[in-house]
Coordinates of N, CA and C and ligand atoms in Angstrom, one line a residue:
X1 N 83.1 -131.4 101.1 CA 83.0 -129.9 100.9 C 81.9 -129.6 99.8
X2 N 81.1 -128.6 100.1 CA 80.0 -128.3 99.2 C 80.6 -127.7 97.9
X3 N 80.0 -128.1 96.8 CA 80.4 -127.6 95.5 C 80.1 -126.1 95.4
X4 N 81.1 -125.4 94.8 CA 80.9 -123.9 94.7 C 79.6 -123.5 94.0
X5 N 79.4 -124.2 92.9 CA 78.2 -123.9 92.0 C 77.0 -124.1 92.8
X6 N 76.9 -125.2 93.6 CA 75.7 -125.5 94.4 C 75.5 -124.4 95.4
X7 N 76.6 -124.0 96.0 CA 76.6 -123.0 97.1 C 76.1 -121.7 96.5
X8 N 76.6 -121.3 95.4 CA 76.3 -120.0 94.8 C 74.8 -120.0 94.2
X9 N 74.3 -121.1 93.9 CA 73.0 -121.1 93.3 C 71.9 -121.7 94.2
X10 N 72.2 -121.6 95.5 CA 71.3 -122.2 96.5 C 69.8 -122.0 96.3
X11 N 69.4 -120.7 96.0 CA 68.0 -120.4 95.9 C 67.4 -121.1 94.6
X12 N 68.2 -121.2 93.6 CA 67.7 -121.8 92.4 C 67.5 -123.3 92.6
X13 N 68.4 -123.9 93.4 CA 68.2 -125.3 93.7 C 67.0 -125.5 94.6
X14 N 66.8 -124.6 95.4 CA 65.6 -124.6 96.3 C 64.3 -124.6 95.4
X15 N 64.3 -123.6 94.5 CA 63.2 -123.5 93.6 C 62.9 -124.8 92.8
X16 N 64.0 -125.4 92.3 CA 63.9 -126.6 91.6 C 63.4 -127.8 92.4
X17 N 63.9 -127.8 93.7 CA 63.4 -128.8 94.6 C 61.9 -128.7 94.8
X18 N 61.4 -127.5 95.0 CA 60.0 -127.3 95.2 C 59.2 -127.8 94.0
X19 N 59.7 -127.5 92.8 CA 59.1 -127.9 91.6 C 59.0 -129.5 91.6
X20 N 60.2 -130.1 91.8 CA 60.2 -131.5 91.7 C 59.2 -132.1 92.7
X21 N 59.1 -131.6 93.9 CA 58.2 -132.1 94.9 C 56.8 -132.1 94.4
X22 N 56.4 -131.1 93.6 CA 55.1 -131.0 93.1 C 54.8 -132.1 92.0
X23 N 55.8 -132.5 91.3 CA 55.6 -133.4 90.2 C 56.0 -134.8 90.4
X24 N 56.7 -135.0 91.5 CA 57.4 -136.2 91.9 C 56.6 -137.5 91.7
X25 N 55.4 -137.5 92.0 CA 54.6 -138.7 91.9 C 53.9 -138.9 90.6
X26 N 54.1 -138.0 89.6 CA 53.5 -138.2 88.3 C 54.4 -139.0 87.4
X27 N 53.8 -139.5 86.3 CA 54.6 -140.3 85.4 C 55.4 -139.4 84.4
X28 N 56.5 -139.9 83.9 CA 57.3 -139.2 82.9 C 57.6 -137.8 83.2
X29 N 58.2 -137.6 84.3 CA 58.5 -136.2 84.8 C 59.8 -135.6 84.3
X30 N 60.6 -136.5 83.7 CA 62.0 -136.1 83.4 C 62.1 -134.9 82.4
X31 N 61.3 -135.0 81.3 CA 61.4 -133.9 80.3 C 61.0 -132.5 80.9
X32 N 59.9 -132.6 81.6 CA 59.4 -131.3 82.2 C 60.3 -130.8 83.3
X33 N 60.9 -131.7 84.0 CA 61.8 -131.3 85.1 C 63.0 -130.7 84.5
X34 N 63.5 -131.3 83.4 CA 64.7 -130.7 82.8 C 64.4 -129.4 82.2
X35 N 63.2 -129.2 81.6 CA 62.9 -127.9 81.0 C 62.8 -126.9 82.1
X36 N 62.2 -127.3 83.2 CA 62.0 -126.3 84.3 C 63.4 -125.9 84.9
X37 N 64.3 -126.9 85.0 CA 65.6 -126.7 85.5 C 66.4 -125.7 84.6
X38 N 66.2 -126.0 83.3 CA 66.9 -125.1 82.3 C 66.3 -123.7 82.4
X39 N 65.0 -123.5 82.6 CA 64.4 -122.2 82.7 C 65.0 -121.5 84.0
X40 N 65.2 -122.3 85.0 CA 65.7 -121.7 86.3 C 67.2 -121.3 86.1
X41 N 68.0 -122.3 85.7 CA 69.5 -122.1 85.6 C 70.0 -121.5 84.3
X42 N 69.2 -121.6 83.3 CA 69.7 -121.2 81.9 C 70.4 -122.3 81.2
X43 N 70.9 -123.3 81.9 CA 71.6 -124.4 81.3 C 71.6 -125.6 82.3
X44 N 72.1 -126.7 81.8 CA 72.0 -127.9 82.7 C 73.4 -128.5 83.0
X45 N 74.1 -127.9 83.8 CA 75.5 -128.5 84.2 C 75.3 -129.8 84.9
X46 N 76.4 -130.5 85.1 CA 76.3 -131.8 85.8 C 75.8 -131.7 87.2
X47 N 76.1 -130.6 87.9 CA 75.5 -130.5 89.3 C 74.0 -130.5 89.3
X48 N 73.4 -129.8 88.3 CA 72.0 -129.8 88.2 C 71.4 -131.2 87.9
X49 N 72.1 -131.8 86.9 CA 71.6 -133.2 86.5 C 71.7 -134.1 87.7
X50 N 72.8 -134.0 88.5 CA 73.0 -134.9 89.7 C 71.9 -134.6 90.7
X51 N 71.6 -133.3 90.9 CA 70.5 -133.0 91.8 C 69.2 -133.6 91.4
X52 N 68.9 -133.5 90.1 CA 67.6 -134.1 89.7 C 67.6 -135.6 89.9
X53 N 68.8 -136.2 89.6 CA 68.9 -137.6 89.8 C 68.6 -138.0 91.3
X54 N 69.3 -137.2 92.2 CA 69.1 -137.5 93.6 C 67.6 -137.3 94.0
X55 N 67.0 -136.3 93.5 CA 65.6 -136.0 94.0 C 64.6 -136.9 93.3
X56 N 64.9 -137.4 92.2 CA 63.9 -138.2 91.5 C 64.2 -139.7 91.4
X57 N 65.4 -140.1 91.8 CA 65.9 -141.5 91.7 C 66.0 -141.9 90.3
X58 N 66.0 -141.0 89.3 CA 66.3 -141.4 87.9 C 67.8 -141.4 87.8
X59 N 68.4 -142.5 87.3 CA 69.8 -142.6 87.2 C 70.4 -141.5 86.4
X60 N 71.6 -141.0 86.9 CA 72.3 -139.9 86.2 C 72.5 -140.2 84.7
X61 N 72.9 -141.4 84.4 CA 73.2 -141.7 83.0 C 72.0 -141.5 82.1
X62 N 70.8 -141.8 82.7 CA 69.6 -141.6 81.9 C 69.3 -140.1 81.6
X63 N 69.6 -139.4 82.7 CA 69.3 -137.9 82.6 C 70.3 -137.3 81.6
X64 N 71.6 -137.7 81.7 CA 72.6 -137.2 80.8 C 72.3 -137.6 79.3
X65 N 71.8 -138.8 79.2 CA 71.4 -139.3 77.8 C 70.3 -138.4 77.2
X66 N 69.3 -138.0 78.0 CA 68.2 -137.2 77.5 C 68.8 -135.8 77.2
X67 N 69.5 -135.2 78.1 CA 70.0 -133.9 78.0 C 70.9 -133.7 76.7
X68 N 71.7 -134.7 76.4 CA 72.6 -134.6 75.3 C 71.9 -135.0 74.0
X69 N 70.8 -135.7 74.1 CA 70.1 -136.1 72.9 C 69.2 -135.0 72.3
X70 N 68.5 -134.3 73.2 CA 67.6 -133.2 72.7 C 68.3 -131.9 72.6
X71 N 68.2 -131.3 71.4 CA 68.9 -130.0 71.1 C 68.3 -128.9 72.0
X72 N 67.1 -129.0 72.5 CA 66.6 -127.9 73.3 C 67.3 -127.8 74.6
X73 N 68.1 -128.8 75.0 CA 68.8 -128.7 76.3 C 70.3 -128.4 76.0
X74 N 70.9 -127.7 76.9 CA 72.3 -127.3 76.8 C 73.0 -127.5 78.1
X75 N 74.2 -128.1 78.0 CA 75.0 -128.3 79.3 C 76.0 -127.1 79.5
X76 N 76.0 -126.2 78.5 CA 76.9 -125.1 78.6 C 76.2 -123.8 78.9
X77 N 76.7 -122.9 79.7 CA 76.1 -121.7 80.0 C 76.1 -120.8 78.8
X78 N 74.9 -120.2 78.5 CA 74.8 -119.4 77.3 C 75.0 -117.9 77.7
X79 N 75.2 -117.1 76.7 CA 75.4 -115.7 77.0 C 74.1 -115.0 77.2
X80 N 74.2 -113.8 77.7 CA 73.0 -113.0 78.0 C 72.1 -112.8 76.7
X81 N 72.8 -112.6 75.6 CA 72.2 -112.4 74.3 C 72.5 -113.6 73.4
X82 N 71.5 -114.1 72.8 CA 71.8 -115.2 71.8 C 71.7 -114.7 70.4
X83 N 72.7 -114.8 69.7 CA 72.7 -114.4 68.3 C 72.6 -115.6 67.4
X84 N 71.6 -115.6 66.5 CA 71.5 -116.7 65.5 C 71.6 -116.1 64.1
X85 N 72.4 -116.8 63.3 CA 72.5 -116.4 61.9 C 72.0 -117.6 61.1
X86 N 71.1 -117.3 60.2 CA 70.5 -118.4 59.5 C 71.4 -118.8 58.4
X87 N 71.7 -120.1 58.4 CA 72.6 -120.6 57.3 C 71.8 -121.6 56.4
X88 N 70.5 -121.3 56.4 CA 69.6 -122.0 55.4 C 70.0 -121.6 54.0
X89 N 69.6 -122.3 53.0 CA 70.0 -122.1 51.6 C 69.8 -120.6 51.2
X90 N 68.5 -120.1 51.3 CA 68.2 -118.8 50.8 C 69.2 -117.7 51.5
X91 N 69.4 -117.9 52.8 CA 70.2 -116.9 53.5 C 71.7 -117.1 53.1
X92 N 72.1 -118.4 53.0 CA 73.4 -118.7 52.6 C 73.9 -118.1 51.3
X93 N 73.0 -118.2 50.3 CA 73.3 -117.7 49.0 C 73.3 -116.1 49.0
X94 N 72.7 -115.6 50.0 CA 72.7 -114.1 50.0 C 73.7 -113.6 51.0
X95 N 74.6 -114.5 51.4 CA 75.8 -114.0 52.2 C 75.8 -114.1 53.7
X96 N 75.0 -115.0 54.2 CA 74.9 -115.1 55.7 C 76.2 -115.6 56.3
X97 N 77.0 -116.4 55.5 CA 78.3 -116.8 56.0 C 79.2 -115.6 56.3
X98 N 79.1 -114.6 55.5 CA 79.9 -113.4 55.6 C 79.5 -112.7 57.0
X99 N 78.2 -112.7 57.2 CA 77.7 -112.1 58.5 C 78.2 -112.9 59.7
X100 N 78.2 -114.2 59.5 CA 78.7 -115.1 60.6 C 80.1 -114.8 60.9
X101 N 80.9 -114.7 59.8 CA 82.4 -114.5 59.9 C 82.6 -113.1 60.6
X102 N 81.8 -112.1 60.3 CA 82.0 -110.8 60.9 C 81.7 -110.9 62.4
X103 N 80.6 -111.5 62.7 CA 80.3 -111.7 64.1 C 81.4 -112.4 64.9
X104 N 81.8 -113.5 64.3 CA 82.9 -114.3 64.9 C 84.1 -113.4 65.1
X105 N 84.4 -112.6 64.2 CA 85.6 -111.7 64.3 C 85.4 -110.7 65.4
X106 N 84.2 -110.0 65.3 CA 84.0 -108.9 66.3 C 83.9 -109.5 67.7
X107 N 83.3 -110.6 67.9 CA 83.1 -111.2 69.2 C 84.3 -112.1 69.7
X108 N 85.1 -112.4 68.7 CA 86.3 -113.2 68.9 C 85.9 -114.6 69.5
X109 N 84.9 -115.1 68.9 CA 84.5 -116.5 69.3 C 84.1 -117.3 68.0
X110 N 84.1 -118.6 68.2 CA 83.7 -119.4 67.1 C 82.2 -119.7 67.2
X111 N 81.6 -120.2 66.1 CA 80.2 -120.5 66.1 C 79.9 -121.6 67.2
X112 N 78.9 -121.3 68.0 CA 78.5 -122.3 69.1 C 79.1 -121.9 70.4
X113 N 80.0 -120.9 70.4 CA 80.7 -120.5 71.6 C 80.0 -119.2 72.3
X114 N 80.5 -119.0 73.5 CA 80.0 -117.9 74.3 C 81.2 -117.0 74.6
X115 N 81.0 -115.7 74.6 CA 82.1 -114.8 74.9 C 82.5 -114.9 76.4
X116 N 83.7 -114.6 76.8 CA 84.2 -114.8 78.1 C 83.3 -114.0 79.1
X117 N 82.9 -112.9 78.7 CA 82.1 -112.0 79.7 C 80.6 -112.5 79.7
X118 N 80.3 -113.6 79.0 CA 78.9 -114.2 79.0 C 77.9 -113.3 78.5
X119 N 78.3 -112.3 77.6 CA 77.3 -111.4 77.0 C 76.6 -112.0 75.8
X120 N 77.4 -112.8 75.0 CA 76.9 -113.2 73.7 C 77.2 -114.7 73.4
X121 N 76.2 -115.4 72.9 CA 76.4 -116.7 72.3 C 76.1 -116.7 70.9
X122 N 77.0 -117.2 70.1 CA 76.8 -117.2 68.6 C 76.4 -118.5 68.1
X123 N 75.3 -118.5 67.4 CA 74.8 -119.8 66.9 C 74.4 -119.8 65.4
X124 N 74.5 -120.9 64.7 CA 74.0 -121.0 63.4 C 72.6 -121.6 63.5
X125 N 71.7 -121.1 62.7 CA 70.3 -121.7 62.7 C 70.0 -122.3 61.3
X126 N 69.0 -123.1 61.3 CA 68.5 -123.6 60.0 C 67.5 -122.6 59.6
X127 N 66.8 -122.8 58.4 CA 65.9 -121.9 57.9 C 64.9 -121.4 58.9
X128 N 64.7 -120.1 59.0 CA 63.8 -119.6 60.0 C 62.4 -119.4 59.5
X129 N 62.2 -119.7 58.2 CA 60.9 -119.6 57.6 C 60.5 -118.2 57.1
X130 N 61.5 -117.4 57.0 CA 61.3 -116.0 56.5 C 62.3 -115.7 55.4
X131 N 62.4 -116.7 54.4 CA 63.5 -116.6 53.4 C 63.4 -115.3 52.6
X132 N 62.2 -114.7 52.5 CA 62.1 -113.4 51.7 C 62.9 -112.3 52.3
X133 N 63.3 -112.5 53.6 CA 64.0 -111.5 54.3 C 65.5 -111.8 54.3
X134 N 65.9 -112.8 53.6 CA 67.3 -113.3 53.6 C 68.3 -112.2 53.2
X135 N 69.5 -112.2 53.9 CA 69.9 -113.0 54.9 C 69.4 -112.5 56.3
X136 N 69.1 -113.4 57.2 CA 68.4 -113.1 58.4 C 69.4 -113.4 59.6
X137 N 69.4 -112.4 60.5 CA 70.1 -112.6 61.8 C 69.1 -112.3 62.9
X138 N 69.2 -113.1 64.0 CA 68.3 -112.9 65.1 C 69.1 -112.6 66.4
X139 N 68.7 -111.6 67.1 CA 69.4 -111.5 68.4 C 68.2 -111.5 69.5
X140 N 68.3 -112.4 70.3 CA 67.2 -112.7 71.3 C 65.8 -112.8 70.5
X141 N 64.9 -111.8 70.7 CA 63.7 -111.8 70.0 C 63.7 -110.9 68.7
X142 N 64.8 -110.2 68.5 CA 64.9 -109.2 67.5 C 65.3 -109.8 66.2
X143 N 64.6 -109.5 65.1 CA 64.9 -110.1 63.8 C 65.6 -109.0 63.0
X144 N 66.7 -109.3 62.4 CA 67.4 -108.3 61.5 C 67.3 -108.9 60.0
X145 N 66.4 -108.3 59.2 CA 66.2 -108.8 57.9 C 67.3 -108.2 57.0
X146 N 67.5 -108.8 55.8 CA 68.4 -108.3 54.8 C 69.7 -107.8 55.4
X147 N 70.2 -108.5 56.3 CA 71.4 -108.2 57.1 C 72.6 -108.0 56.3
X148 N 73.5 -107.0 56.7 CA 74.7 -106.8 56.0 C 75.9 -106.9 57.0
X149 N 77.0 -107.5 56.6 CA 78.1 -107.7 57.5 C 78.6 -106.4 58.1
X150 N 78.5 -105.4 57.2 CA 79.1 -104.1 57.7 C 78.2 -103.5 58.9
X151 N 77.0 -103.9 59.0 CA 76.2 -103.4 60.1 C 76.4 -104.1 61.5
X152 N 77.2 -105.2 61.4 CA 77.4 -106.0 62.6 C 77.9 -105.1 63.8
X153 N 79.0 -104.4 63.7 CA 79.5 -103.7 64.9 C 78.5 -102.7 65.5
X154 N 77.8 -102.0 64.7 CA 76.8 -101.0 65.2 C 75.7 -101.8 65.9
X155 N 75.2 -102.9 65.4 CA 74.1 -103.6 66.0 C 74.6 -104.2 67.4
X156 N 75.8 -104.7 67.4 CA 76.3 -105.4 68.6 C 76.4 -104.4 69.7
X157 N 76.8 -103.1 69.4 CA 76.9 -102.1 70.4 C 75.6 -101.9 71.2
X158 N 74.5 -102.1 70.5 CA 73.2 -101.9 71.2 C 73.0 -102.9 72.3
X159 N 73.6 -104.0 72.2 CA 73.4 -105.1 73.2 C 74.5 -105.2 74.2
X160 N 75.5 -104.3 74.0 CA 76.7 -104.5 74.8 C 76.6 -103.9 76.2
X161 N 75.6 -103.1 76.4 CA 75.5 -102.4 77.8 C 74.7 -103.2 78.7
Ligands
FES201 S1 67.0 -119.8 54.6 FE1 67.1 -118.2 56.1 S2 65.1 -117.8 56.6 FE2 64.9 -119.4 55.2

């Protein structure tokens, strides 16, 4: 029986196959293929890794090893909006943990998790290189400088629709 995920994402698998066909005979294609697959699917579940293995003849164990080693890859589906709270030193001393706790409470998820409706993923980040703006929160491409926990509900509303 065909796997439901594979069935539902047929066109994405087709797009990935086309990509693999174009790079198949080149050297060291794994990283770029995984990056492409993640761009297409948003994450790299086992079905996608298996497909890449079948199409490239790279053992699944090797693919899994690379996917889990590099933090740029994820095996879990992320939310539509990614929220990052900087827990670097400058942000931390200015209260970023409080912001994180408020987000966690409002979204009802822990750090690293995604809401059930797949709207938000909450992540902690290292120093973002803009410590003068501490504490910093980022949602997708939007930077929220000198963030305050009390502003969290209002800001989340903007992304909820
Ligand atoms: S510590 Fe947060 S931006 Fe540097």
